[in-house]
Short mmCIF file of C-alpha atoms in Angstrom, two decimals:
data_model
loop_
_atom_site.label_atom_id
_atom_site.label_comp_id
_atom_site.label_asym_id
_atom_site.label_seq_id
_atom_site.Cartn_x
_atom_site.Cartn_y
_atom_site.Cartn_z
CA UNK X 1 -18.54 11.55 1.23
CA UNK X 2 -15.10 10.24 0.28
CA UNK X 3 -13.15 12.50 -2.07
CA UNK X 4 -11.00 10.02 -3.96
CA UNK X 5 -9.68 12.79 -6.21
CA UNK X 6 -7.92 14.28 -3.18
CA UNK X 7 -5.81 11.15 -2.81
CA UNK X 8 -5.16 10.66 -6.54
CA UNK X 9 -4.53 7.46 -8.45
CA UNK X 10 -0.99 6.68 -7.25
CA UNK X 11 -0.86 5.89 -3.53
CA UNK X 12 2.57 4.77 -2.39
CA UNK X 13 2.94 2.48 0.65
CA UNK X 14 6.28 3.95 1.67
CA UNK X 15 9.08 1.65 2.78
CA UNK X 16 10.48 2.13 6.27
CA UNK X 17 14.29 2.42 6.22
CA UNK X 18 16.23 0.63 8.95
CA UNK X 19 19.83 1.21 9.99
CA UNK X 20 22.53 -1.46 10.29
CA UNK X 21 21.73 -1.70 14.02
CA UNK X 22 18.08 -2.44 13.04
CA UNK X 23 16.72 0.83 14.45
CA UNK X 24 14.31 2.94 12.38
CA UNK X 25 16.08 5.63 10.36
CA UNK X 26 13.54 8.43 10.70
CA UNK X 27 15.77 10.97 8.95
CA UNK X 28 16.04 8.68 5.92
CA UNK X 29 12.26 8.15 6.03
CA UNK X 30 11.75 11.90 5.70
CA UNK X 31 14.14 11.86 2.75
CA UNK X 32 12.14 9.11 1.04
CA UNK X 33 8.89 11.03 1.47
CA UNK X 34 10.47 14.22 0.15
CA UNK X 35 11.93 12.42 -2.89
CA UNK X 36 8.58 10.82 -3.70
CA UNK X 37 7.03 14.28 -3.70
CA UNK X 38 9.87 15.99 -5.61
CA UNK X 39 9.98 13.31 -8.31
CA UNK X 40 6.15 13.25 -8.64
CA UNK X 41 6.07 9.52 -7.94
CA UNK X 42 3.12 9.69 -5.52
CA UNK X 43 -0.27 11.36 -5.28
CA UNK X 44 -0.54 10.18 -1.66
CA UNK X 45 1.76 8.40 0.78
CA UNK X 46 0.74 5.53 3.07
CA UNK X 47 2.85 4.93 6.15
CA UNK X 48 3.24 1.68 8.05
CA UNK X 49 1.81 -0.60 5.39
CA UNK X 50 3.09 -3.97 4.21
CA UNK X 51 5.94 -2.41 2.20
CA UNK X 52 6.64 -0.34 5.30
CA UNK X 53 7.23 -3.53 7.33
CA UNK X 54 4.68 -2.53 9.97
CA UNK X 55 4.66 -6.16 11.15
CA UNK X 56 8.29 -5.73 12.20
CA UNK X 57 7.67 -2.47 14.10
CA UNK X 58 6.34 -1.81 17.57
CA UNK X 59 3.55 0.58 18.51
CA UNK X 60 5.82 3.46 19.56
CA UNK X 61 7.91 3.26 16.37
CA UNK X 62 4.81 3.46 14.20
CA UNK X 63 3.47 6.46 16.12
CA UNK X 64 6.82 8.22 15.83
CA UNK X 65 6.91 7.53 12.08
CA UNK X 66 3.44 9.06 11.71
CA UNK X 67 4.56 12.09 13.71
CA UNK X 68 7.91 12.64 11.98
CA UNK X 69 6.54 12.38 8.45
CA UNK X 70 3.50 14.53 9.23
CA UNK X 71 5.73 17.26 10.67
CA UNK X 72 8.13 17.09 7.71
CA UNK X 73 5.59 16.87 4.90
CA UNK X 74 2.70 18.86 6.31
CA UNK X 75 0.05 19.36 3.65
CA UNK X 76 2.33 18.93 0.62
CA UNK X 77 0.73 15.56 -0.09
CA UNK X 78 -2.11 13.55 1.50
CA UNK X 79 -0.90 11.08 4.12
CA UNK X 80 -2.63 7.87 5.16
CA UNK X 81 -1.78 5.99 8.36
CA UNK X 82 -1.55 2.20 8.21
CA UNK X 83 -2.92 1.19 11.61
CA UNK X 84 -3.62 -2.54 11.33
CA UNK X 85 -2.49 -4.64 14.31
CA UNK X 86 -3.09 -8.19 15.55
CA UNK X 87 -5.59 -7.13 18.20
CA UNK X 88 -8.62 -4.89 17.97
CA UNK X 89 -7.61 -2.95 21.08
CA UNK X 90 -4.19 -2.06 19.66
CA UNK X 91 -5.64 -1.20 16.24
CA UNK X 92 -8.04 1.20 17.94
CA UNK X 93 -5.24 2.77 19.98
CA UNK X 94 -2.99 3.27 16.94
CA UNK X 95 -5.85 4.64 14.84
CA UNK X 96 -6.67 7.14 17.57
CA UNK X 97 -3.03 8.23 17.70
CA UNK X 98 -3.06 8.81 13.94
CA UNK X 99 -6.19 10.92 14.28
CA UNK X 100 -4.59 12.94 17.09
CA UNK X 101 -1.62 13.64 14.82
CA UNK X 102 -3.88 15.09 12.13
CA UNK X 103 -4.32 12.15 9.77
CA UNK X 104 -7.65 12.11 7.92
CA UNK X 105 -7.51 8.50 6.75
CA UNK X 106 -6.50 5.20 8.33
CA UNK X 107 -5.85 2.01 6.35
CA UNK X 108 -6.64 -1.05 8.46
CA UNK X 109 -5.60 -4.58 7.53
CA UNK X 110 -7.34 -7.68 8.75
CA UNK X 111 -5.79 -9.05 11.95
CA UNK X 112 -3.05 -11.46 11.03
CA UNK X 113 -2.14 -14.83 12.59
CA UNK X 114 -5.53 -15.10 14.36
CA UNK X 115 -7.55 -16.05 11.23
CA UNK X 116 -10.83 -14.52 12.47
CA UNK X 117 -14.23 -15.61 11.14
CA UNK X 118 -16.27 -13.25 8.95
CA UNK X 119 -18.35 -12.30 11.97
CA UNK X 120 -15.20 -11.54 13.95
CA UNK X 121 -13.79 -9.52 11.05
CA UNK X 122 -16.96 -7.45 10.86
CA UNK X 123 -16.88 -6.82 14.59
CA UNK X 124 -13.19 -5.86 14.47
CA UNK X 125 -13.52 -3.31 11.67
CA UNK X 126 -16.78 -1.93 13.07
CA UNK X 127 -15.24 -1.29 16.48
CA UNK X 128 -12.20 0.42 14.93
CA UNK X 129 -14.37 2.63 12.70
CA UNK X 130 -16.59 3.60 15.62
CA UNK X 131 -13.57 4.59 17.71
CA UNK X 132 -12.33 7.29 15.32
CA UNK X 133 -13.74 10.35 13.59
CA UNK X 134 -11.72 10.00 10.41
CA UNK X 135 -12.28 7.94 7.28
CA UNK X 136 -11.07 4.38 7.01
CA UNK X 137 -9.96 2.05 4.23
CA UNK X 138 -10.16 -1.71 4.67
CA UNK X 139 -7.06 -3.64 3.61
CA UNK X 140 -7.61 -7.14 2.26
CA UNK X 141 -4.39 -9.13 1.90
CA UNK X 142 -5.11 -12.84 2.53
CA UNK X 143 -1.58 -13.96 1.58
CA UNK X 144 -0.32 -12.37 4.78
CA UNK X 145 -3.35 -12.44 7.08
CA UNK X 146 -4.62 -15.92 6.22
CA UNK X 147 -8.20 -14.66 5.87
CA UNK X 148 -10.23 -13.03 3.09
CA UNK X 149 -12.72 -10.24 3.75
CA UNK X 150 -15.62 -11.77 1.86
CA UNK X 151 -17.90 -9.61 -0.31
CA UNK X 152 -20.86 -10.08 2.05
CA UNK X 153 -18.73 -8.71 4.91
CA UNK X 154 -17.48 -5.80 2.81
CA UNK X 155 -21.09 -4.98 1.89
CA UNK X 156 -22.07 -4.75 5.56
CA UNK X 157 -18.98 -2.77 6.50
CA UNK X 158 -19.52 -0.30 3.64
CA UNK X 159 -22.76 0.76 5.34
CA UNK X 160 -20.70 2.27 8.19
CA UNK X 161 -20.32 5.95 7.37
CA UNK X 162 -16.57 6.34 7.71
CA UNK X 163 -15.58 3.06 6.02
CA UNK X 164 -15.21 4.41 2.51
CA UNK X 165 -12.90 2.10 0.54
CA UNK X 166 -11.00 -1.16 0.37
CA UNK X 167 -7.53 -2.06 -0.83
CA UNK X 168 -7.75 -5.41 -2.59
CA UNK X 169 -4.70 -7.61 -3.24
CA UNK X 170 -6.09 -8.34 -6.68
CA UNK X 171 -3.84 -11.04 -8.12
CA UNK X 172 -5.05 -13.58 -5.55
CA UNK X 173 -8.70 -13.37 -6.57
CA UNK X 174 -8.85 -11.25 -9.74
CA UNK X 175 -12.66 -10.99 -10.02
CA UNK X 176 -13.36 -10.20 -6.38
CA UNK X 177 -13.12 -6.48 -7.16
CA UNK X 178 -16.20 -6.89 -9.33
CA UNK X 179 -17.97 -8.65 -6.47
CA UNK X 180 -17.09 -5.75 -4.16
CA UNK X 181 -18.40 -3.29 -6.75
CA UNK X 182 -21.63 -5.23 -7.21
CA UNK X 183 -22.42 -5.44 -3.50
CA UNK X 184 -21.59 -1.88 -2.42
CA UNK X 185 -22.92 1.57 -3.26
CA UNK X 186 -21.43 3.72 -6.01
CA UNK X 187 -19.53 5.90 -3.56
CA UNK X 188 -17.57 2.99 -2.06
CA UNK X 189 -14.13 2.91 -3.71
CA UNK X 190 -11.87 -0.05 -4.54
CA UNK X 191 -8.10 0.34 -4.72
CA UNK X 192 -5.97 -2.19 -6.55
CA UNK X 193 -3.29 -3.46 -4.19
CA UNK X 194 -1.27 -5.37 -6.77
CA UNK X 195 1.13 -3.65 -9.17
CA UNK X 196 0.63 -6.35 -11.79
CA UNK X 197 -3.18 -5.98 -11.94
CA UNK X 198 -3.73 -2.24 -12.46
CA UNK X 199 -5.42 -2.34 -15.86
CA UNK X 200 -7.48 -5.38 -14.87
CA UNK X 201 -8.82 -3.33 -11.96
CA UNK X 202 -9.84 -0.40 -14.15
CA UNK X 203 -11.48 -2.77 -16.64
CA UNK X 204 -13.73 -4.02 -13.84
CA UNK X 205 -14.65 -0.73 -12.23
CA UNK X 206 -13.59 2.13 -14.44
CA UNK X 207 -12.46 5.47 -13.06
CA UNK X 208 -15.67 5.86 -11.07
CA UNK X 209 -15.29 2.88 -8.74
CA UNK X 210 -11.52 2.21 -8.91
CA UNK X 211 -9.61 4.82 -6.95
CA UNK X 212 -6.23 3.83 -8.30
CA UNK X 213 -3.25 1.71 -7.30
CA UNK X 214 -1.65 1.31 -3.88
CA UNK X 215 1.74 0.55 -5.32
CA UNK X 216 5.15 -0.16 -3.83
CA UNK X 217 6.56 -0.13 -7.34
CA UNK X 218 5.64 3.53 -7.60
CA UNK X 219 8.74 4.36 -5.56
CA UNK X 220 10.54 3.61 -8.84
CA UNK X 221 8.03 4.10 -11.67
CA UNK X 222 5.17 6.12 -10.19
CA UNK X 223 5.10 8.60 -13.06
CA UNK X 224 5.06 5.75 -15.58
CA UNK X 225 2.19 4.01 -13.80
CA UNK X 226 0.21 7.26 -13.68
CA UNK X 227 0.82 7.72 -17.41
CA UNK X 228 -0.25 4.12 -18.07
CA UNK X 229 -3.52 4.61 -16.21
CA UNK X 230 -4.30 7.86 -18.02
CA UNK X 231 -3.40 6.24 -21.35
CA UNK X 232 -5.82 3.40 -20.65
CA UNK X 233 -8.63 5.69 -19.48
CA UNK X 234 -8.21 7.79 -22.62
CA UNK X 235 -9.04 4.71 -24.69
CA UNK X 236 -5.55 3.71 -25.83
CA UNK X 237 -5.91 0.17 -24.56
CA UNK X 238 -3.18 -1.50 -26.63
CA UNK X 239 -0.60 1.14 -25.72
CA UNK X 240 -1.44 0.87 -22.01
CA UNK X 241 -1.33 -2.94 -22.16
CA UNK X 242 2.16 -2.84 -23.64
CA UNK X 243 3.27 -0.59 -20.79
CA UNK X 244 1.91 -2.96 -18.18
CA UNK X 245 3.55 -5.93 -19.89
CA UNK X 246 6.92 -4.18 -19.83
CA UNK X 247 6.69 -3.46 -16.08
CA UNK X 248 5.99 -7.03 -14.96
CA UNK X 249 9.65 -8.21 -14.98
CA UNK X 250 10.51 -5.39 -12.56
CA UNK X 251 7.81 -6.46 -10.11
CA UNK X 252 8.81 -10.10 -10.42
CA UNK X 253 12.49 -9.26 -9.83
CA UNK X 254 11.61 -8.23 -6.26
CA UNK X 255 10.33 -11.75 -5.54
CA UNK X 256 13.47 -13.66 -6.44
CA UNK X 257 14.37 -16.82 -4.53
CA UNK X 258 11.01 -17.10 -2.86
CA UNK X 259 11.09 -13.63 -1.27
CA UNK X 260 7.43 -13.18 -0.41
CA UNK X 261 7.50 -9.55 0.65
CA UNK X 262 9.01 -7.37 -2.12
CA UNK X 263 10.32 -4.68 0.23
CA UNK X 264 13.83 -6.15 0.62
CA UNK X 265 14.71 -6.07 -3.07
CA UNK X 266 12.56 -3.00 -3.71
CA UNK X 267 14.90 -1.19 -1.33
CA UNK X 268 17.81 -2.30 -3.49
CA UNK X 269 16.09 -0.79 -6.54
CA UNK X 270 15.43 2.38 -4.59
CA UNK X 271 19.08 2.72 -3.59
CA UNK X 272 20.10 2.35 -7.24
CA UNK X 273 18.04 5.45 -8.15
CA UNK X 274 19.16 7.57 -5.23
CA UNK X 275 16.93 6.85 -2.25
CA UNK X 276 18.47 6.30 1.18
CA UNK X 277 16.25 3.26 1.61
CA UNK X 278 18.21 1.52 4.34
CA UNK X 279 17.89 -2.21 4.87
CA UNK X 280 14.97 -4.46 5.83
CA UNK X 281 14.48 -5.48 9.44
CA UNK X 282 15.32 -9.03 10.44
CA UNK X 283 14.25 -11.69 9.74
CA UNK X 284 14.13 -10.06 6.29
CA UNK X 285 17.58 -9.54 4.78
CA UNK X 286 19.13 -7.32 2.09
CA UNK X 287 19.60 -8.55 -1.45
CA UNK X 288 22.52 -10.75 -2.41
CA UNK X 289 24.99 -9.68 -5.09
CA UNK X 290 23.26 -11.97 -7.58
CA UNK X 291 19.79 -10.67 -6.72
CA UNK X 292 20.90 -7.04 -6.96
CA UNK X 293 22.53 -7.75 -10.32
CA UNK X 294 19.25 -9.14 -11.64
CA UNK X 295 17.28 -6.16 -10.31
CA UNK X 296 19.79 -3.83 -11.97
CA UNK X 297 19.56 -5.75 -15.25
CA UNK X 298 15.77 -5.39 -15.35
CA UNK X 299 15.91 -1.71 -14.41
CA UNK X 300 18.45 -1.08 -17.18
CA UNK X 301 16.24 -2.83 -19.73
CA UNK X 302 13.39 -0.51 -18.72
CA UNK X 303 15.69 2.52 -19.05
CA UNK X 304 15.22 3.36 -15.38
CA UNK X 305 19.00 3.54 -15.06
#
């Protein structure tokens, strides 16, 4: 049985800081994790996810990140290992490494670039789940993988004992969360993977089926998002809606000039509030003066700075 209360409602896919020479800054990564905990911005931390630029990291770097953060954080906060890779064999190997390091949960994205069929997706996730003795969350993000995990496939995968949840990039297909809920058992949990769709997720599944938000924006406003969720669940719908409306410009500011992955400008926001967030890894680039000025303007309007 999956204990979603253990992981809380605010799960932060932590950014990976890189140095000017493009190497991983593991010391800064520890600092980010410690600040998230100290500032109460996260109920759980996910490593090597999309905001963590896993696609720009090699196998050894990801394993070292898992190891360094686990050693630094210990049991202060639940940790989840993002172990999705292009191939099934590498995903299995990375998931096994996470288990060896003491992780109790792996989050596995669909293979990217290969655009597998639904049958191939099922086979991929099944083989990964069968290779480990820890729980596993599916990660559906078609904008980056080029393939959707269809409800029928999720229904079959949810029958595997240690596949307990799915992260859904909700803004792409807003009602698919309801389809996932309708085709899976009551103990299978859906996480909203889009900062702009949090309340819409809870409207569809309530606190029973929606685990919470897997939110890059929580590096900056995790306490506010937690308060918004609790406000909504307590029945104060209008007040919660106004909160969500006010946050949208911040999320949009990280996508300026066609930036598809928000991590580059999110790191600029993080540096403004005291994180040693480093820079993105090429081909992604830091924010321009104009972009940073716009991010700062939005943050000031929200009284973040």
